[in-house]
Amino acid sequence: MEPLRRVTAALLLAVLAMGGVVALIYLDDHQEIDSESSTILQQSGSLQGQGSTIQSQSLALQGEQKTLAALEANITATGKALSRDQARVALLKGNITADRSKISAISSAYSQANTTIASLRGDAGRMQAQVASLEGNVTKLQGEAAALDTQISGLESLVSTLQSQLAALVSITSLVETATLLSPQTVGVQPVSSQVAVSFVANFSGYVTVSISAISDISSVQVGVLIFFFGASVSSGQYSSELVGPHSFMSVPDSLVFPVTPGTISVYLANSSGLSQNATLTATYYY
């Protein structure tokens, strides 16, 4: 803008100088001035018009310089933005390259997975066939197992029965089975006579215990056992019965033991006194 002002000032000075020259020439040479006055006046008007044009052009140039400065500022800002965009583009290109590598790896893994899936499907088909075969075998085995369960239940029931029988037989052979024949009970007997206290059928050989908890006359009252009709397994010969005892108690309380064989058994009291006697008895059969 400053150079334009200088140019304008110079032009104005030049115009003034030219005007001064014209005036001097007019004074020195009046005749030439008269002849050329009209030409000078025309040139002066032309110069004045050119000065106005120069001023207009100067003002226009100043506006264009402002516009140019604004454009330069915009160009600078655009350059900076372009630099940033170029950096971003470079970063995006790097990311795209990395993503392409990842996509390639994923595509390879996907292809391998498809191959594995196809193989697994083939294996699954074979396994399904095996499962169907196994299910048929399982159904058959379940039927066989049900039949075996039925047999086992029957055998278990039989075993339980046999075990019960065996336990009973072992108890019998060990003489640990018992039967209470007479709970504590008072039995009376007439003078010089006998009185049956209890009778029962013995199916097995064993023994009978007779205990007293009270007795009227321990020296007169005795206890005995009478066995009638021996069992079929016993060869009794000509005897149809056998008397065991009677035996005396030694103290109160006391117990007497009598061996017995299969048959009808009677436990009795014997009184050798001329007076009525009694005893409180308990009788138990062991077999």
mmCIF file of C-alpha atoms in Angstrom, residues 107-232:
data_model
loop_
_atom_site.group_PDB
_atom_site.id
_atom_site.type_symbol
_atom_site.label_atom_id
_atom_site.label_comp_id
_atom_site.label_asym_id
_atom_site.label_seq_id
_atom_site.Cartn_x
_atom_site.Cartn_y
_atom_site.Cartn_z
ATOM 1 C CA SER A 107 -10.365 -66.046 6.636
ATOM 2 C CA SER A 108 -7.713 -68.732 7.001
ATOM 3 C CA ALA A 109 -9.067 -69.741 10.430
ATOM 4 C CA TYR A 110 -12.621 -69.723 9.047
ATOM 5 C CA SER A 111 -11.586 -72.014 6.206
ATOM 6 C CA GLN A 112 -9.850 -74.344 8.652
ATOM 7 C CA ALA A 113 -12.913 -74.251 10.932
ATOM 8 C CA ASN A 114 -15.146 -75.199 8.009
ATOM 9 C CA THR A 115 -12.871 -78.133 7.257
ATOM 10 C CA THR A 116 -12.963 -79.182 10.928
ATOM 11 C CA ILE A 117 -16.776 -78.823 11.024
ATOM 12 C CA ALA A 118 -17.114 -80.987 7.940
ATOM 13 C CA SER A 119 -14.899 -83.624 9.561
ATOM 14 C CA LEU A 120 -16.857 -83.419 12.811
ATOM 15 C CA ARG A 121 -20.128 -83.796 10.945
ATOM 16 C CA GLY A 122 -18.809 -86.945 9.372
ATOM 17 C CA ASP A 123 -17.739 -88.218 12.780
ATOM 18 C CA ALA A 124 -21.135 -87.232 14.207
ATOM 19 C CA GLY A 125 -22.899 -89.257 11.533
ATOM 20 C CA ARG A 126 -20.801 -92.309 12.324
ATOM 21 C CA MET A 127 -21.319 -91.795 16.054
ATOM 22 C CA GLN A 128 -25.085 -91.444 15.581
ATOM 23 C CA ALA A 129 -25.094 -94.774 13.780
ATOM 24 C CA GLN A 130 -23.096 -96.285 16.637
ATOM 25 C CA VAL A 131 -25.483 -94.721 19.164
ATOM 26 C CA ALA A 132 -28.478 -96.181 17.347
ATOM 27 C CA SER A 133 -26.798 -99.587 17.410
ATOM 28 C CA LEU A 134 -25.930 -99.190 21.073
ATOM 29 C CA GLU A 135 -29.497 -98.114 21.880
ATOM 30 C CA GLY A 136 -30.739 -101.318 20.315
ATOM 31 C CA ASN A 137 -28.252 -103.303 22.369
ATOM 32 C CA VAL A 138 -29.231 -101.346 25.486
ATOM 33 C CA THR A 139 -32.911 -102.139 24.901
ATOM 34 C CA LYS A 140 -32.057 -105.798 24.524
ATOM 35 C CA LEU A 141 -29.850 -105.728 27.616
ATOM 36 C CA GLN A 142 -32.549 -103.920 29.579
ATOM 37 C CA GLY A 143 -34.984 -106.706 28.737
ATOM 38 C CA GLU A 144 -32.423 -109.303 29.785
ATOM 39 C CA ALA A 145 -31.677 -107.274 32.930
ATOM 40 C CA ALA A 146 -35.394 -107.150 33.792
ATOM 41 C CA ALA A 147 -35.627 -110.930 33.412
ATOM 42 C CA LEU A 148 -32.503 -111.342 35.522
ATOM 43 C CA ASP A 149 -33.925 -108.966 38.136
ATOM 44 C CA THR A 150 -37.023 -111.135 38.342
ATOM 45 C CA GLN A 151 -34.871 -114.237 38.738
ATOM 46 C CA ILE A 152 -32.697 -112.473 41.298
ATOM 47 C CA SER A 153 -35.762 -111.396 43.277
ATOM 48 C CA GLY A 154 -36.996 -114.977 43.338
ATOM 49 C CA LEU A 155 -33.559 -116.261 44.316
ATOM 50 C CA GLU A 156 -33.205 -113.609 46.997
ATOM 51 C CA SER A 157 -36.590 -114.587 48.417
ATOM 52 C CA LEU A 158 -35.513 -118.250 48.336
ATOM 53 C CA VAL A 159 -32.175 -117.372 49.952
ATOM 54 C CA SER A 160 -33.990 -115.416 52.659
ATOM 55 C CA THR A 161 -36.256 -118.395 53.331
ATOM 56 C CA LEU A 162 -33.300 -120.802 53.367
ATOM 57 C CA GLN A 163 -31.351 -118.486 55.637
ATOM 58 C CA SER A 164 -34.266 -118.365 58.045
ATOM 59 C CA GLN A 165 -34.516 -122.150 57.959
ATOM 60 C CA LEU A 166 -30.763 -122.487 58.376
ATOM 61 C CA ALA A 167 -30.779 -120.065 61.302
ATOM 62 C CA ALA A 168 -33.583 -122.070 62.916
ATOM 63 C CA LEU A 169 -31.740 -125.346 62.344
ATOM 64 C CA VAL A 170 -28.473 -123.916 63.677
ATOM 65 C CA SER A 171 -30.338 -122.625 66.704
ATOM 66 C CA ILE A 172 -31.873 -126.046 67.198
ATOM 67 C CA THR A 173 -28.554 -127.871 66.906
ATOM 68 C CA SER A 174 -27.074 -125.369 69.328
ATOM 69 C CA LEU A 175 -30.019 -125.713 71.750
ATOM 70 C CA VAL A 176 -30.508 -121.953 71.823
ATOM 71 C CA GLU A 177 -34.192 -121.964 70.876
ATOM 72 C CA THR A 178 -36.498 -121.621 73.896
ATOM 73 C CA ALA A 179 -40.183 -121.939 74.723
ATOM 74 C CA THR A 180 -41.644 -120.818 78.037
ATOM 75 C CA LEU A 181 -43.882 -123.602 79.341
ATOM 76 C CA LEU A 182 -44.788 -122.141 82.671
ATOM 77 C CA SER A 183 -44.382 -118.617 83.979
ATOM 78 C CA PRO A 184 -43.948 -118.233 87.738
ATOM 79 C CA GLN A 185 -47.063 -120.103 88.903
ATOM 80 C CA THR A 186 -48.032 -121.771 92.180
ATOM 81 C CA VAL A 187 -48.963 -125.464 91.787
ATOM 82 C CA GLY A 188 -50.558 -127.468 94.647
ATOM 83 C CA VAL A 189 -50.313 -131.264 95.196
ATOM 84 C CA GLN A 190 -52.378 -133.519 97.446
ATOM 85 C CA PRO A 191 -50.862 -135.703 100.223
ATOM 86 C CA VAL A 192 -48.818 -138.650 98.960
ATOM 87 C CA SER A 193 -49.712 -138.084 95.299
ATOM 88 C CA SER A 194 -48.510 -136.443 92.060
ATOM 89 C CA GLN A 195 -49.810 -133.397 90.168
ATOM 90 C CA VAL A 196 -49.007 -132.483 86.516
ATOM 91 C CA ALA A 197 -47.868 -128.870 86.400
ATOM 92 C CA VAL A 198 -47.688 -128.519 82.543
ATOM 93 C CA SER A 199 -47.727 -130.725 79.411
ATOM 94 C CA PHE A 200 -46.437 -129.928 75.875
ATOM 95 C CA VAL A 201 -45.256 -131.620 72.666
ATOM 96 C CA ALA A 202 -41.488 -131.597 72.078
ATOM 97 C CA ASN A 203 -40.600 -131.798 68.370
ATOM 98 C CA PHE A 204 -36.876 -131.865 69.006
ATOM 99 C CA SER A 205 -34.566 -133.375 71.578
ATOM 100 C CA GLY A 206 -33.427 -130.938 74.221
ATOM 101 C CA TYR A 207 -33.933 -130.283 77.885
ATOM 102 C CA VAL A 208 -36.442 -128.760 80.304
ATOM 103 C CA THR A 209 -35.471 -126.584 83.256
ATOM 104 C CA VAL A 210 -37.807 -126.306 86.257
ATOM 105 C CA SER A 211 -37.066 -123.523 88.751
ATOM 106 C CA ILE A 212 -38.711 -122.733 92.106
ATOM 107 C CA SER A 213 -39.019 -119.344 93.768
ATOM 108 C CA ALA A 214 -41.073 -120.664 96.734
ATOM 109 C CA ILE A 215 -41.949 -124.120 98.181
ATOM 110 C CA SER A 216 -43.954 -125.202 101.212
ATOM 111 C CA ASP A 217 -41.754 -128.178 102.227
ATOM 112 C CA ILE A 218 -38.527 -128.651 100.269
ATOM 113 C CA SER A 219 -37.995 -132.119 101.828
ATOM 114 C CA SER A 220 -41.422 -133.454 100.743
ATOM 115 C CA VAL A 221 -41.980 -131.929 97.289
ATOM 116 C CA GLN A 222 -40.059 -133.264 94.267
ATOM 117 C CA VAL A 223 -40.200 -132.603 90.479
ATOM 118 C CA GLY A 224 -40.108 -135.135 87.630
ATOM 119 C CA VAL A 225 -40.718 -135.427 83.868
ATOM 120 C CA LEU A 226 -42.774 -138.103 82.072
ATOM 121 C CA ILE A 227 -42.184 -138.671 78.338
ATOM 122 C CA PHE A 228 -45.077 -140.273 76.401
ATOM 123 C CA PHE A 229 -45.161 -141.655 72.867
ATOM 124 C CA PHE A 230 -41.654 -141.158 71.567
ATOM 125 C CA GLY A 231 -41.324 -139.632 68.120
ATOM 126 C CA ALA A 232 -41.156 -141.815 65.027
#
